[in-house]
Amino acid sequence: MYRLAIIGFGVVGQGLAEILLKHKARLKKENGFEFSVVAVSDFVKGAAYDPKGLDLAKVLALAKENRISEYRGAKTGWNAIDTIVKSNADVVVEATFTDIKTAEPAYSHFKAALKSGKHLVTTNKGPTALFFREVAALAKSRKLQFRYEGTVASGTPALNLAGLCLAGNEIREIRGIVNGTTNFILTNMEKGKSYGEALKEAQDLGFAEAIPDADVEGFDAMAKVIILAKAVMGADIEVADVARTGITKITLDDINSAKAEGKRWKLIGRVAREGGAVRASVRPEKLDVADPLAGVGGATNALTFSTDLIRNVTIIGPGAGKIETGYAILVDLLAINRTAPAVKKAAPKKAAKRMKKIRKPAKKAKR
Ligand code: HSE
């Protein structure tokens, strides 16, 4: 039985809660995964903690009106750090907003979780991109798990594909569409919509970042490229190493003339091994329509992994969305369940009895 604390109860946290609520029986029967959500803490929506477990339907209903702190019978109003440190959770799910420049406050949440002995599962791109090595080392030193499948292409298993299914290959290059908003804008411009109209629609659909620059200037794609470089290729790639250009200079004329040539503009994130070094970029590229990435429209993401043993493998799937990203957290929780089974903690009384026994000196053996 895992006790979960969800930090950040926006789209992703709620998506996870909905999945857990709906599929509890299936997860137990088919995956042997049992859980109880003991805490939810959100900066705007409020916080509640019950060491015995919260009623998720109640939390979801209260969240709609930013009233989680009115949950009756629970300890309420704790901030994120208190919830992480003081709760009896085994796993912290970090799903607060992402800040690609400072990584805060999520990076502090990451450290607090691991330092207080809790596994960490996240969809947060900022701290995963900027501090991947530090967080991975901290988790390793505490024998805890740090899982982050949802940071790239939401629930589409891009990182698990690379880490598990392609094991034994040398991954030489990863290139792909890792930002749904810009792909949605480019696809809609090709259909005749203006840049502004398409951006507005992406914002209304809820997958654009709060500050549009994060998407359209390529910062979001850059964070994902850095995560791929560090986590998949083990490379030392930082923000300054990524050649980054967004889509703001692509005009309707550019799109139409590409179309006339049988080509399509896509914002491509790329990490490649080149002569002993790893290079990373995010930039608009004019792809031939025969390229598997060229046919990927709307907010969908796609990544092509070029390997030495099996050549190219392309994965296509959602890059954002409530249930899709909530699923990414679920898949990480199931991985923890498989690889680090929850330790059954003895009830306090039993544990005290056991301690007494240990302290009592053994009777001297008769000679
Ligand atoms: N703004 C991001 C995108 C959300 O459009 O892909 C998912 O990371």
Short mmCIF file of C-alpha atoms and ligand atoms in Angstrom, two decimals:
data_model
loop_
_atom_site.label_atom_id
_atom_site.label_comp_id
_atom_site.label_asym_id
_atom_site.label_seq_id
_atom_site.Cartn_x
_atom_site.Cartn_y
_atom_site.Cartn_z
CA MET A 1 0.00 0.00 0.00
CA TYR A 2 1.49 3.30 -1.10
CA ARG A 3 0.55 6.56 0.54
CA LEU A 4 0.63 9.40 -1.96
CA ALA A 5 0.91 13.16 -1.45
CA ILE A 6 -0.08 15.20 -4.51
CA ILE A 7 1.61 18.59 -4.64
CA GLY A 8 -0.09 20.84 -7.19
CA PHE A 9 -3.70 20.02 -7.97
CA GLY A 10 -4.17 21.65 -11.35
CA VAL A 11 -4.88 19.82 -14.58
CA VAL A 12 -2.27 17.10 -14.04
CA GLY A 13 -2.97 16.41 -10.35
CA GLN A 14 -6.69 16.25 -11.02
CA GLY A 15 -6.14 14.02 -14.05
CA LEU A 16 -4.23 11.59 -11.84
CA ALA A 17 -6.92 11.76 -9.12
CA GLU A 18 -9.64 10.99 -11.67
CA ILE A 19 -7.73 7.96 -12.95
CA LEU A 20 -7.03 6.68 -9.43
CA LEU A 21 -10.66 7.12 -8.44
CA LYS A 22 -12.07 5.43 -11.53
CA HIS A 23 -9.61 2.56 -11.83
CA LYS A 24 -8.79 1.67 -8.22
CA ALA A 25 -10.14 -1.89 -8.50
CA ARG A 26 -8.46 -2.55 -11.86
CA LEU A 27 -5.11 -1.23 -10.61
CA LYS A 28 -5.27 -3.57 -7.63
CA LYS A 29 -6.41 -6.61 -9.61
CA GLU A 30 -4.24 -6.25 -12.69
CA ASN A 31 -1.23 -4.37 -11.40
CA GLY A 32 -1.16 -5.26 -7.71
CA PHE A 33 -1.10 -1.53 -7.01
CA GLU A 34 -2.81 -0.37 -3.84
CA PHE A 35 -2.70 3.20 -2.71
CA SER A 36 -4.24 5.85 -0.57
CA VAL A 37 -3.93 9.56 -1.29
CA VAL A 38 -3.11 11.00 2.14
CA ALA A 39 -2.48 14.61 1.10
CA VAL A 40 -3.27 17.14 -1.57
CA SER A 41 -1.73 20.58 -1.47
CA ASP A 42 -2.28 23.33 -3.99
CA PHE A 43 -1.22 26.96 -3.73
CA VAL A 44 -4.59 28.21 -4.99
CA LYS A 45 -7.03 25.36 -4.37
CA GLY A 46 -6.08 24.65 -0.76
CA ALA A 47 -4.67 21.67 1.13
CA ALA A 48 -5.89 18.71 3.15
CA TYR A 49 -4.08 15.87 4.92
CA ASP A 50 -5.44 12.73 6.49
CA PRO A 51 -2.86 10.08 7.37
CA LYS A 52 -5.52 7.41 6.83
CA GLY A 53 -6.39 8.66 3.33
CA LEU A 54 -8.59 11.30 1.72
CA ASP A 55 -11.78 10.71 -0.23
CA LEU A 56 -10.70 11.63 -3.77
CA ALA A 57 -14.24 12.34 -5.00
CA LYS A 58 -14.60 14.87 -2.20
CA VAL A 59 -11.20 16.46 -2.93
CA LEU A 60 -12.03 16.76 -6.65
CA ALA A 61 -15.38 18.39 -5.88
CA LEU A 62 -13.82 20.87 -3.42
CA ALA A 63 -11.00 21.65 -5.86
CA LYS A 64 -13.52 22.98 -8.38
CA GLU A 65 -14.25 25.88 -6.01
CA ASN A 66 -10.75 26.25 -4.56
CA ARG A 67 -12.05 24.93 -1.23
CA ILE A 68 -9.83 21.90 -0.49
CA SER A 69 -8.92 23.53 2.84
CA GLU A 70 -12.57 23.11 3.87
CA TYR A 71 -12.25 19.30 3.81
CA ARG A 72 -13.87 18.22 7.09
CA GLY A 73 -11.97 15.95 9.46
CA ALA A 74 -8.59 16.52 7.79
CA LYS A 75 -5.63 18.66 8.78
CA THR A 76 -5.98 21.58 6.38
CA GLY A 77 -4.02 24.54 5.12
CA TRP A 78 -0.52 23.05 5.06
CA ASN A 79 1.75 24.53 2.42
CA ALA A 80 3.61 22.33 -0.05
CA ILE A 81 6.77 21.91 2.02
CA ASP A 82 4.86 21.08 5.23
CA THR A 83 2.79 18.56 3.32
CA ILE A 84 5.87 16.95 1.82
CA VAL A 85 7.88 16.83 5.03
CA LYS A 86 5.25 16.23 7.71
CA SER A 87 2.86 13.85 5.95
CA ASN A 88 3.23 10.08 6.20
CA ALA A 89 3.38 9.73 2.39
CA ASP A 90 5.73 7.22 0.75
CA VAL A 91 5.59 8.97 -2.62
CA VAL A 92 5.40 12.66 -3.46
CA VAL A 93 3.74 13.48 -6.78
CA GLU A 94 5.05 16.91 -7.84
CA ALA A 95 2.74 18.53 -10.39
CA THR A 96 2.99 22.24 -9.66
CA PHE A 97 3.42 24.79 -12.44
CA THR A 98 6.72 24.74 -14.27
CA ASP A 99 9.24 27.56 -14.31
CA ILE A 100 11.85 26.81 -16.92
CA LYS A 101 14.10 29.69 -15.86
CA THR A 102 14.34 29.22 -12.07
CA ALA A 103 12.76 25.75 -11.62
CA GLU A 104 11.24 27.04 -8.37
CA PRO A 105 9.34 26.34 -6.21
CA ALA A 106 9.26 22.85 -7.67
CA TYR A 107 12.99 22.23 -7.19
CA SER A 108 12.60 22.88 -3.46
CA HIS A 109 9.71 20.41 -3.43
CA PHE A 110 11.87 17.81 -5.19
CA LYS A 111 14.65 18.17 -2.61
CA ALA A 112 12.27 18.19 0.36
CA ALA A 113 10.62 14.98 -0.88
CA LEU A 114 13.84 13.05 -1.31
CA LYS A 115 15.47 14.42 1.84
CA SER A 116 12.44 13.33 3.85
CA GLY A 117 12.70 9.79 2.50
CA LYS A 118 9.92 9.85 -0.10
CA HIS A 119 9.99 8.63 -3.67
CA LEU A 120 9.48 11.41 -6.22
CA VAL A 121 7.28 11.29 -9.31
CA THR A 122 6.91 14.40 -11.44
CA THR A 123 5.73 15.96 -14.67
CA ASN A 124 7.60 19.16 -13.87
CA LYS A 125 9.95 20.05 -16.71
CA GLY A 126 11.80 23.01 -15.15
CA PRO A 127 13.66 21.28 -12.31
CA THR A 128 13.98 18.01 -14.24
CA ALA A 129 15.73 19.81 -17.10
CA LEU A 130 17.88 22.17 -15.03
CA PHE A 131 18.79 19.90 -12.11
CA PHE A 132 18.43 16.38 -13.48
CA ARG A 133 21.83 15.15 -12.31
CA GLU A 134 21.50 16.67 -8.83
CA VAL A 135 18.04 15.19 -8.28
CA ALA A 136 19.01 11.78 -9.68
CA ALA A 137 22.11 11.71 -7.42
CA LEU A 138 20.11 12.72 -4.36
CA ALA A 139 17.54 10.00 -5.06
CA LYS A 140 20.29 7.42 -5.56
CA SER A 141 22.09 8.40 -2.35
CA ARG A 142 18.83 7.90 -0.42
CA LYS A 143 17.93 4.67 -2.28
CA LEU A 144 14.75 6.35 -3.51
CA GLN A 145 13.18 6.59 -6.94
CA PHE A 146 12.97 9.69 -9.11
CA ARG A 147 10.60 9.17 -12.04
CA TYR A 148 9.67 11.74 -14.67
CA GLU A 149 8.02 10.04 -17.67
CA GLY A 150 5.47 12.88 -18.07
CA THR A 151 8.10 15.58 -18.54
CA VAL A 152 8.47 14.66 -22.23
CA ALA A 153 5.39 14.01 -24.42
CA SER A 154 3.07 13.57 -21.40
CA GLY A 155 1.75 10.00 -21.21
CA THR A 156 3.33 8.93 -24.51
CA PRO A 157 6.05 6.59 -23.22
CA ALA A 158 8.99 8.30 -24.89
CA LEU A 159 11.41 8.03 -21.95
CA ASN A 160 10.42 4.47 -21.07
CA LEU A 161 10.77 3.55 -24.74
CA ALA A 162 14.31 4.87 -24.75
CA GLY A 163 15.29 3.53 -21.33
CA LEU A 164 13.64 0.12 -21.42
CA CYS A 165 12.59 -0.95 -24.90
CA LEU A 166 15.62 0.36 -26.76
CA ALA A 167 18.10 -0.88 -24.13
CA GLY A 168 21.24 -2.34 -25.69
CA ASN A 169 21.18 0.08 -28.61
CA GLU A 170 23.31 3.15 -28.87
CA ILE A 171 20.82 5.97 -29.35
CA ARG A 172 22.60 8.24 -31.80
CA GLU A 173 19.96 10.87 -32.38
CA ILE A 174 16.57 11.85 -31.05
CA ARG A 175 14.56 14.33 -33.06
CA GLY A 176 10.96 15.18 -32.72
CA ILE A 177 7.96 17.36 -32.16
CA VAL A 178 7.93 17.86 -28.41
CA ASN A 179 5.74 20.94 -28.11
CA GLY A 180 2.06 20.51 -28.87
CA THR A 181 1.14 24.20 -28.90
CA THR A 182 3.54 25.17 -31.68
CA ASN A 183 2.63 22.12 -33.73
CA PHE A 184 -1.04 23.02 -33.30
CA ILE A 185 -0.33 26.60 -34.43
CA LEU A 186 1.68 25.50 -37.49
CA THR A 187 -0.97 22.91 -38.48
CA ASN A 188 -3.75 25.49 -38.19
CA MET A 189 -1.79 28.13 -40.10
CA GLU A 190 -1.48 25.60 -42.91
CA LYS A 191 -5.28 25.39 -42.85
CA GLY A 192 -5.47 29.17 -43.27
CA LYS A 193 -5.81 30.42 -39.69
CA SER A 194 -3.71 33.33 -38.49
CA TYR A 195 -0.94 32.85 -35.92
CA GLY A 196 -2.92 34.81 -33.30
CA GLU A 197 -6.13 32.84 -33.84
CA ALA A 198 -4.31 29.51 -33.61
CA LEU A 199 -2.43 30.53 -30.44
CA LYS A 200 -5.65 31.70 -28.80
CA GLU A 201 -7.30 28.37 -29.62
CA ALA A 202 -4.35 26.44 -28.12
CA GLN A 203 -4.69 28.54 -24.97
CA ASP A 204 -8.44 27.89 -24.81
CA LEU A 205 -7.84 24.15 -25.19
CA GLY A 206 -5.56 24.29 -22.16
CA PHE A 207 -2.27 22.92 -23.47
CA ALA A 208 -0.43 26.21 -24.00
CA GLU A 209 1.90 27.31 -21.18
CA ALA A 210 0.74 30.21 -19.00
CA ILE A 211 3.28 32.52 -20.67
CA PRO A 212 3.04 31.97 -24.47
CA ASP A 213 6.79 32.62 -24.95
CA ALA A 214 7.50 29.32 -23.24
CA ASP A 215 5.91 27.55 -26.19
CA VAL A 216 6.37 29.84 -29.20
CA GLU A 217 9.97 30.84 -28.46
CA GLY A 218 10.93 27.20 -27.95
CA PHE A 219 11.69 27.22 -24.19
CA ASP A 220 9.33 24.34 -23.45
CA ALA A 221 10.80 22.26 -26.27
CA MET A 222 14.29 23.22 -25.05
CA ALA A 223 13.52 21.87 -21.55
CA LYS A 224 12.39 18.57 -23.07
CA VAL A 225 15.46 18.38 -25.29
CA ILE A 226 17.67 18.91 -22.23
CA ILE A 227 15.82 16.15 -20.37
CA LEU A 228 16.30 13.79 -23.33
CA ALA A 229 19.99 14.71 -23.55
CA LYS A 230 20.62 14.19 -19.85
CA ALA A 231 18.34 11.25 -19.11
CA VAL A 232 18.68 9.25 -22.33
CA MET A 233 22.13 10.18 -23.58
CA GLY A 234 23.80 10.97 -20.26
CA ALA A 235 25.04 14.24 -21.81
CA ASP A 236 26.10 17.45 -20.11
CA ILE A 237 23.73 19.74 -22.00
CA GLU A 238 22.60 22.93 -20.31
CA VAL A 239 20.38 25.82 -21.45
CA ALA A 240 23.28 27.72 -23.03
CA ASP A 241 24.22 24.67 -25.12
CA VAL A 242 20.87 24.46 -26.91
CA ALA A 243 20.62 26.47 -30.15
CA ARG A 244 17.02 27.65 -29.79
CA THR A 245 14.71 29.39 -32.27
CA GLY A 246 10.95 29.53 -31.88
CA ILE A 247 8.19 29.79 -34.49
CA THR A 248 7.35 33.48 -34.18
CA LYS A 249 9.13 34.40 -37.42
CA ILE A 250 7.32 31.79 -39.54
CA THR A 251 4.80 33.58 -41.73
CA LEU A 252 1.75 32.34 -43.63
CA ASP A 253 3.81 32.91 -46.79
CA ASP A 254 6.57 30.58 -45.50
CA ILE A 255 3.96 27.94 -44.77
CA ASN A 256 2.28 28.26 -48.14
CA SER A 257 5.51 28.22 -50.13
CA ALA A 258 6.62 25.08 -48.21
CA LYS A 259 3.27 23.51 -49.02
CA ALA A 260 3.80 24.26 -52.74
CA GLU A 261 7.17 22.43 -52.54
CA GLY A 262 5.54 19.39 -50.88
CA LYS A 263 7.09 20.31 -47.51
CA ARG A 264 5.95 21.29 -44.03
CA TRP A 265 7.39 23.46 -41.27
CA LYS A 266 7.74 21.79 -37.89
CA LEU A 267 9.42 22.93 -34.68
CA ILE A 268 11.99 20.19 -34.23
CA GLY A 269 13.84 19.40 -31.03
CA ARG A 270 17.02 17.47 -31.68
CA VAL A 271 19.79 15.85 -29.65
CA ALA A 272 22.54 14.04 -31.53
CA ARG A 273 25.92 12.47 -30.93
CA GLU A 274 28.34 14.16 -33.29
CA GLY A 275 32.01 13.23 -33.23
CA GLY A 276 32.28 12.50 -29.51
CA ALA A 277 30.06 15.40 -28.43
CA VAL A 278 26.32 15.74 -28.03
CA ARG A 279 24.64 18.66 -29.79
CA ALA A 280 21.16 19.94 -29.06
CA SER A 281 18.85 22.32 -30.89
CA VAL A 282 15.27 23.52 -31.16
CA ARG A 283 14.37 25.18 -34.43
CA PRO A 284 11.78 25.26 -37.21
CA GLU A 285 12.69 22.83 -39.96
CA LYS A 286 11.11 22.38 -43.37
CA LEU A 287 10.43 18.64 -43.57
CA ASP A 288 9.73 16.55 -46.61
CA VAL A 289 6.19 15.14 -46.35
CA ALA A 290 7.68 11.63 -46.48
CA ASP A 291 9.32 12.23 -43.06
CA PRO A 292 7.23 10.45 -40.38
CA LEU A 293 7.30 13.64 -38.32
CA ALA A 294 5.78 15.71 -41.14
CA GLY A 295 2.46 13.88 -40.95
CA VAL A 296 2.02 14.62 -37.23
CA GLY A 297 -0.57 17.38 -36.89
CA GLY A 298 -2.28 19.31 -34.11
CA ALA A 299 -1.07 19.07 -30.52
CA THR A 300 0.30 15.55 -31.04
CA ASN A 301 3.96 14.85 -30.24
CA ALA A 302 6.32 12.48 -32.06
CA LEU A 303 9.90 11.41 -31.58
CA THR A 304 12.24 9.46 -33.84
CA PHE A 305 15.04 7.58 -32.06
CA SER A 306 17.93 6.68 -34.37
CA THR A 307 19.81 3.69 -33.05
CA ASP A 308 22.76 1.57 -34.13
CA LEU A 309 21.07 -1.84 -33.99
CA ILE A 310 17.50 -1.32 -35.15
CA ARG A 311 17.80 1.97 -37.03
CA ASN A 312 14.87 4.36 -36.62
CA VAL A 313 11.94 3.99 -34.25
CA THR A 314 9.22 6.67 -34.19
CA ILE A 315 6.72 7.06 -31.39
CA ILE A 316 3.63 9.25 -31.88
CA GLY A 317 1.13 10.20 -29.18
CA PRO A 318 -0.41 12.92 -27.07
CA GLY A 319 1.93 15.60 -25.75
CA ALA A 320 -0.44 17.19 -23.26
CA GLY A 321 -3.87 16.79 -21.68
CA LYS A 322 -5.42 16.10 -18.30
CA ILE A 323 -5.82 12.32 -18.39
CA GLU A 324 -2.87 11.83 -20.74
CA THR A 325 -0.45 13.55 -18.33
CA GLY A 326 -2.15 12.07 -15.26
CA TYR A 327 -1.47 8.71 -16.88
CA ALA A 328 2.25 9.51 -17.09
CA ILE A 329 2.28 9.77 -13.30
CA LEU A 330 0.34 6.54 -12.98
CA VAL A 331 2.84 4.67 -15.14
CA ASP A 332 5.65 5.92 -12.89
CA LEU A 333 3.75 4.86 -9.78
CA LEU A 334 3.28 1.39 -11.27
CA ALA A 335 7.01 1.24 -12.00
CA ILE A 336 7.76 2.08 -8.36
CA ASN A 337 5.28 -0.59 -7.30
CA ARG A 338 7.14 -3.16 -9.44
CA THR A 339 10.65 -2.19 -8.48
CA ALA A 340 10.46 -0.80 -4.94
CA PRO A 341 7.56 -2.55 -3.23
CA ALA A 342 6.12 -0.61 -0.31
CA VAL A 343 7.56 -1.72 3.01
CA LYS A 344 4.82 -2.68 5.41
CA LYS A 345 5.45 -0.55 8.46
CA ALA A 346 4.73 -2.16 11.82
CA ALA A 347 1.98 -0.54 13.86
CA PRO A 348 3.51 1.77 16.51
CA LYS A 349 2.67 -0.60 19.43
CA LYS A 350 4.14 -3.63 17.71
CA ALA A 351 7.24 -1.69 16.76
CA ALA A 352 7.73 -0.53 20.39
CA LYS A 353 7.37 -4.14 21.64
CA ARG A 354 9.95 -5.26 19.12
CA MET A 355 12.36 -2.52 20.25
CA LYS A 356 11.93 -3.66 23.90
CA LYS A 357 12.82 -7.22 22.91
CA ILE A 358 15.91 -6.02 21.08
CA ARG A 359 17.03 -3.94 24.10
CA LYS A 360 16.47 -6.77 26.64
CA PRO A 361 19.75 -8.57 27.22
CA ALA A 362 19.69 -12.18 26.15
CA LYS A 363 19.71 -14.69 29.06
CA LYS A 364 23.12 -16.14 29.66
CA ALA A 365 23.35 -19.61 28.34
CA LYS A 366 23.89 -22.29 31.03
CA ARG A 367 27.34 -23.70 31.05
N1 HSE B 1 2.76 23.62 -23.45
C1 HSE B 1 3.19 22.25 -23.61
C2 HSE B 1 2.93 21.86 -25.05
C3 HSE B 1 2.45 21.38 -22.65
O1 HSE B 1 2.25 22.60 -25.77
O2 HSE B 1 3.42 20.82 -25.48
C4 HSE B 1 3.03 20.01 -22.46
O3 HSE B 1 4.33 20.03 -21.97
#
